[in-house]
Amino acid sequence: MEEVLVRYSKDQIQKARKIKAIIFDVDGVLTDGGIIYDNVGNEFKKFNVKDGQIISHLKEQGILVGAITGRKSAVVKRRCEELKLNFHFHGVKDKLAVYEKIKAEFSLNNHDISYIGDDIIDLQVIVESGLGVCPSDAKLYVQKYADLICYSAGGSGVVREVADLVLASKGLLENIVKGYFSRT
Amino acid sequence: MEEVLVRYSKDQIQKARKIKAIIFDVDGVLTDGGIIYDNVGNEFKKFNVKDGQIISHLKEQGILVGAITGRKSAVVKRRCEELKLNFHFHGVKDKLAVYEKIKAEFSLNNHDISYIGDDIIDLQVIVESGLGVCPSDAKLYVQKYADLICYSAGGSGVVREVADLVLASKGLLENIVKGYFSRT
Amino acid sequence: MEEVLVRYSKDQIQKARKIKAIIFDVDGVLTDGGIIYDNVGNEFKKFNVKDGQIISHLKEQGILVGAITGRKSAVVKRRCEELKLNFHFHGVKDKLAVYEKIKAEFSLNNHDISYIGDDIIDLQVIVESGLGVCPSDAKLYVQKYADLICYSAGGSGVVREVADLVLASKGLLENIVKGYFSRT
Amino acid sequence: MEEVLVRYSKDQIQKARKIKAIIFDVDGVLTDGGIIYDNVGNEFKKFNVKDGQIISHLKEQGILVGAITGRKSAVVKRRCEELKLNFHFHGVKDKLAVYEKIKAEFSLNNHDISYIGDDIIDLQVIVESGLGVCPSDAKLYVQKYADLICYSAGGSGVVREVADLVLASKGLLENIVKGYFSRT
């Protein structure tokens, strides 16, 4: 998967190769940060099918996938359940505490984890995790703490991009793609 | 329609000239991949009027138009019915099997069919069909299998672009446009 | 209003100066062509506040404002009523016939009217009207029939752009802007 | 916060340093100007989580935050309440009058206030306030009256950009960011 890996540095690829869990913030990562309200109290969010399509492959390869979000939203819970994430935490004010709990529960080290976040509440986990990632449209003062600034903006396939990098760095993406050619 | 054809290669135009059926994936092709959820279980998708406006012309010219989608969605069913597609298959896991069924039912060969898809689940049909197409925002490792990478991104008129190319390559688009000038 | 007029040709400005009525298509002009569906039969469209804010000024200056749309949609009717358009016709298959009816009813000539449309169904009226306009994202084979290809894409202020041009060409925009400075 | 301040002029930074209140228009500032309607009378607007995340920090630093909007919308009221704005005025035709009332009530001078607006109804308050701001996609004849034309377009974090500038100019943003690293 040269066409995937060619866009990242040696250091980013080495870090990606070690990843056993991809954890992400939701607003600004799975979405473009948009919160749609109506006049009778409902909330709407726009997710991207490209992110969802890779998650079953990550899990088949034994890579954990989960979300930590600072907001509480029925919309987000529904998307997390549909994606069959290994875990998802909502209304989290201290993301590092939850991150440490996840590490303990799944016996993970920092270098096993890629964390994707887009704002200051994510900074400490971005720094702690082995592959700290932010979308291309994160604030500059968030970007400077990330190991990887995605080519994708929030909501346009950020998790897909990280998943592709992780799978390609491990030599797994090629086989996943090939698998779609032998299905008859 | 020099202004349409000038943007494509000789090979793409030759392949387009043979097309008797345009079949497409929905999420990422008719849409930008966006899946909008609310907090009470509804789903929303955004389609583009430009795609719809050409489909009746395709059908008038005897070109079949249909959809094969991996998801099951009442929203998509509704749009397919509104577009009066010749066929639409939902919740399809093995797209090649459905593609072969369509070929048999309508007595079509591979070179008669243009298939438009944006992700790995579409790859095999993209490769099999005579004019395999993906939107401009498909993953690079999908793009490399397509005969045609559209100028349009998913949701901004991908089916329209392919329809225009097919109709122009057959010399039919000029007459369709002229038809709008003699309507009084 | 040099900053407005500098972006248009002498010919476009001369045509704009004569305009007594601005008439527009809806999908692809007031919107980006997006049609949002849910799973229970509702339809949604996204309009732009920038278009709405200028319409009352056009009407104060005696310029008629109206819509002709090929689709029938409760959403569009509601927006047209909110904008207090002088007239709006829905579900129109033959736009030229309606255009001629409007000309007769309001004693207008072709050179009095600017018509804004984005697709082949609009072509004949674009050609007939004194200032035929399309958005920047109209198909190339529509663009070539327009007197003016807007800088704005559908849904991002196309009507506002034409209104600004028409008002500025008549020397009226300057006074409208000044009016906002003497309101205390 | 060199990476924030480097993008603004000395004059803009000096003006930002004095700001004790940030007041903004809603449509075209908190949103991209989009008004979404359905077929049964509901209205929808899309806000950005990036704007919301900074407002609690502004208030902690003693900076007032409020909105003045020309429209009346239950959607906007709901967002203003969620953001816990210090004040929000709806359906305002004469924005300068409300602006003067706010100045009197909170004992503020013009140079204490940054006002963000995107259209002609905002012009007089943009000119009066100490740091008059508009989004990057405001009309050119609005932009020319602003002290600061944002890098961000309406709906993509305009209030966040102004908040970051104001906080960075006062030397406060660095500490806010650092605060996210000592939370365990």
Short mmCIF file of N, CA, C and O in Angstrom, two decimals, chain D residues 54-101:
data_model
loop_
_atom_site.label_atom_id
_atom_site.label_comp_id
_atom_site.label_asym_id
_atom_site.label_seq_id
_atom_site.Cartn_x
_atom_site.Cartn_y
_atom_site.Cartn_z
N ILE D 54 -15.01 27.59 23.65
CA ILE D 54 -14.18 28.67 24.19
C ILE D 54 -14.98 29.60 25.10
O ILE D 54 -14.41 30.35 25.91
N ILE D 55 -16.30 29.58 25.00
CA ILE D 55 -17.10 30.60 25.69
C ILE D 55 -17.00 30.50 27.20
O ILE D 55 -16.89 31.52 27.90
N SER D 56 -16.95 29.29 27.74
CA SER D 56 -16.81 29.18 29.21
C SER D 56 -15.47 29.78 29.66
O SER D 56 -15.38 30.38 30.73
N HIS D 57 -14.44 29.62 28.83
CA HIS D 57 -13.14 30.21 29.18
C HIS D 57 -13.19 31.73 29.14
O HIS D 57 -12.62 32.40 30.00
N LEU D 58 -13.87 32.29 28.15
CA LEU D 58 -14.02 33.75 28.10
C LEU D 58 -14.68 34.24 29.38
O LEU D 58 -14.23 35.22 30.00
N LYS D 59 -15.74 33.57 29.78
CA LYS D 59 -16.48 34.01 30.96
C LYS D 59 -15.66 33.86 32.24
O LYS D 59 -15.69 34.73 33.12
N GLU D 60 -14.91 32.78 32.35
CA GLU D 60 -14.00 32.60 33.50
C GLU D 60 -13.01 33.75 33.61
O GLU D 60 -12.57 34.11 34.70
N GLN D 61 -12.62 34.29 32.45
CA GLN D 61 -11.65 35.40 32.44
C GLN D 61 -12.35 36.75 32.60
O GLN D 61 -11.71 37.80 32.45
N GLY D 62 -13.64 36.74 32.85
CA GLY D 62 -14.36 37.99 33.07
C GLY D 62 -14.77 38.71 31.81
O GLY D 62 -15.18 39.88 31.86
N ILE D 63 -14.65 38.05 30.68
CA ILE D 63 -15.06 38.67 29.42
C ILE D 63 -16.53 38.32 29.16
O ILE D 63 -16.91 37.15 29.19
N LEU D 64 -17.34 39.36 28.94
CA LEU D 64 -18.76 39.16 28.66
C LEU D 64 -18.94 38.60 27.25
O LEU D 64 -18.19 38.96 26.34
N VAL D 65 -19.95 37.76 27.08
CA VAL D 65 -20.23 37.18 25.77
C VAL D 65 -21.73 37.26 25.51
O VAL D 65 -22.53 36.83 26.36
N GLY D 66 -22.11 37.83 24.35
CA GLY D 66 -23.53 37.96 24.07
C GLY D 66 -23.83 37.98 22.59
O GLY D 66 -22.93 38.08 21.76
N ALA D 67 -25.12 37.91 22.27
CA ALA D 67 -25.57 37.88 20.87
C ALA D 67 -26.67 38.91 20.63
O ALA D 67 -27.50 39.17 21.50
N ILE D 68 -26.66 39.49 19.43
CA ILE D 68 -27.75 40.34 18.95
C ILE D 68 -28.13 39.84 17.57
O ILE D 68 -27.32 39.90 16.65
N THR D 69 -29.36 39.36 17.44
CA THR D 69 -29.76 38.83 16.13
C THR D 69 -31.03 39.50 15.61
O THR D 69 -31.93 39.84 16.39
N GLY D 70 -31.06 39.69 14.30
CA GLY D 70 -32.19 40.34 13.66
C GLY D 70 -33.40 39.43 13.50
O GLY D 70 -34.51 39.89 13.30
N ARG D 71 -33.17 38.13 13.57
CA ARG D 71 -34.25 37.18 13.39
C ARG D 71 -34.76 36.69 14.74
O ARG D 71 -34.10 36.82 15.76
N LYS D 72 -35.94 36.11 14.72
CA LYS D 72 -36.50 35.47 15.92
C LYS D 72 -36.58 33.98 15.63
O LYS D 72 -37.26 33.56 14.70
N SER D 73 -35.88 33.20 16.40
CA SER D 73 -35.82 31.77 16.10
C SER D 73 -35.65 30.98 17.38
O SER D 73 -34.72 31.23 18.16
N ALA D 74 -36.52 30.00 17.57
CA ALA D 74 -36.42 29.14 18.75
C ALA D 74 -35.11 28.37 18.75
O ALA D 74 -34.53 28.07 19.80
N VAL D 75 -34.61 28.06 17.55
CA VAL D 75 -33.34 27.33 17.41
C VAL D 75 -32.19 28.15 17.98
O VAL D 75 -31.33 27.64 18.71
N VAL D 76 -32.18 29.42 17.65
CA VAL D 76 -31.09 30.30 18.10
C VAL D 76 -31.19 30.52 19.61
O VAL D 76 -30.18 30.50 20.31
N LYS D 77 -32.40 30.72 20.11
CA LYS D 77 -32.57 30.88 21.56
C LYS D 77 -31.99 29.69 22.30
O LYS D 77 -31.29 29.83 23.31
N ARG D 78 -32.30 28.51 21.79
CA ARG D 78 -31.82 27.29 22.44
C ARG D 78 -30.29 27.24 22.46
O ARG D 78 -29.69 26.89 23.47
N ARG D 79 -29.64 27.59 21.35
CA ARG D 79 -28.17 27.57 21.31
C ARG D 79 -27.60 28.63 22.27
O ARG D 79 -26.64 28.37 22.99
N CYS D 80 -28.22 29.83 22.30
CA CYS D 80 -27.73 30.90 23.19
C CYS D 80 -27.82 30.47 24.65
O CYS D 80 -26.93 30.75 25.45
N GLU D 81 -28.91 29.78 24.99
CA GLU D 81 -29.06 29.31 26.37
C GLU D 81 -28.04 28.23 26.70
O GLU D 81 -27.43 28.23 27.77
N GLU D 82 -27.83 27.32 25.76
CA GLU D 82 -26.83 26.25 25.98
C GLU D 82 -25.44 26.85 26.19
O GLU D 82 -24.67 26.36 27.02
N LEU D 83 -25.14 27.91 25.44
CA LEU D 83 -23.82 28.54 25.55
C LEU D 83 -23.70 29.41 26.80
O LEU D 83 -22.64 29.91 27.10
N LYS D 84 -24.81 29.56 27.52
CA LYS D 84 -24.86 30.38 28.75
C LYS D 84 -24.29 31.78 28.49
O LYS D 84 -23.47 32.30 29.26
N LEU D 85 -24.75 32.40 27.39
CA LEU D 85 -24.33 33.76 27.08
C LEU D 85 -24.77 34.71 28.19
O LEU D 85 -25.79 34.50 28.83
N ASN D 86 -24.02 35.78 28.41
CA ASN D 86 -24.39 36.78 29.41
C ASN D 86 -25.68 37.50 29.02
O ASN D 86 -26.45 37.92 29.89
N PHE D 87 -25.89 37.67 27.73
CA PHE D 87 -27.14 38.27 27.25
C PHE D 87 -27.34 37.84 25.80
O PHE D 87 -26.38 37.51 25.11
N HIS D 88 -28.61 37.81 25.37
CA HIS D 88 -28.89 37.57 23.96
C HIS D 88 -30.22 38.22 23.59
O HIS D 88 -31.23 38.00 24.25
N PHE D 89 -30.19 39.04 22.54
CA PHE D 89 -31.35 39.80 22.08
C PHE D 89 -31.77 39.29 20.71
O PHE D 89 -30.94 39.15 19.82
N HIS D 90 -33.06 39.03 20.55
CA HIS D 90 -33.58 38.43 19.32
C HIS D 90 -34.59 39.36 18.64
O HIS D 90 -35.24 40.17 19.30
N GLY D 91 -34.71 39.23 17.31
CA GLY D 91 -35.67 40.04 16.56
C GLY D 91 -35.35 41.53 16.58
O GLY D 91 -36.23 42.37 16.52
N VAL D 92 -34.06 41.85 16.64
CA VAL D 92 -33.62 43.25 16.77
C VAL D 92 -33.51 43.91 15.40
O VAL D 92 -32.77 43.42 14.54
N LYS D 93 -34.26 44.98 15.20
CA LYS D 93 -34.16 45.69 13.92
C LYS D 93 -33.10 46.78 14.00
O LYS D 93 -32.38 47.03 13.03
N ASP D 94 -32.97 47.42 15.13
CA ASP D 94 -31.98 48.48 15.30
C ASP D 94 -30.89 47.98 16.25
O ASP D 94 -30.98 48.10 17.46
N LYS D 95 -29.84 47.41 15.65
CA LYS D 95 -28.79 46.79 16.46
C LYS D 95 -28.00 47.82 17.27
O LYS D 95 -27.53 47.54 18.37
N LEU D 96 -27.84 49.03 16.70
CA LEU D 96 -27.08 50.05 17.42
C LEU D 96 -27.76 50.42 18.73
O LEU D 96 -27.10 50.61 19.76
N ALA D 97 -29.10 50.51 18.72
CA ALA D 97 -29.84 50.87 19.95
C ALA D 97 -29.60 49.82 21.04
O ALA D 97 -29.35 50.16 22.21
N VAL D 98 -29.64 48.55 20.67
CA VAL D 98 -29.39 47.48 21.64
C VAL D 98 -27.94 47.52 22.12
O VAL D 98 -27.65 47.34 23.31
N TYR D 99 -27.06 47.77 21.19
CA TYR D 99 -25.63 47.89 21.52
C TYR D 99 -25.40 48.99 22.55
O TYR D 99 -24.67 48.81 23.53
N GLU D 100 -26.06 50.12 22.36
CA GLU D 100 -25.91 51.24 23.31
C GLU D 100 -26.49 50.87 24.67
O GLU D 100 -25.93 51.23 25.72
N LYS D 101 -27.59 50.14 24.66
CA LYS D 101 -28.20 49.68 25.91
C LYS D 101 -27.25 48.75 26.67
O LYS D 101 -27.09 48.86 27.90
#
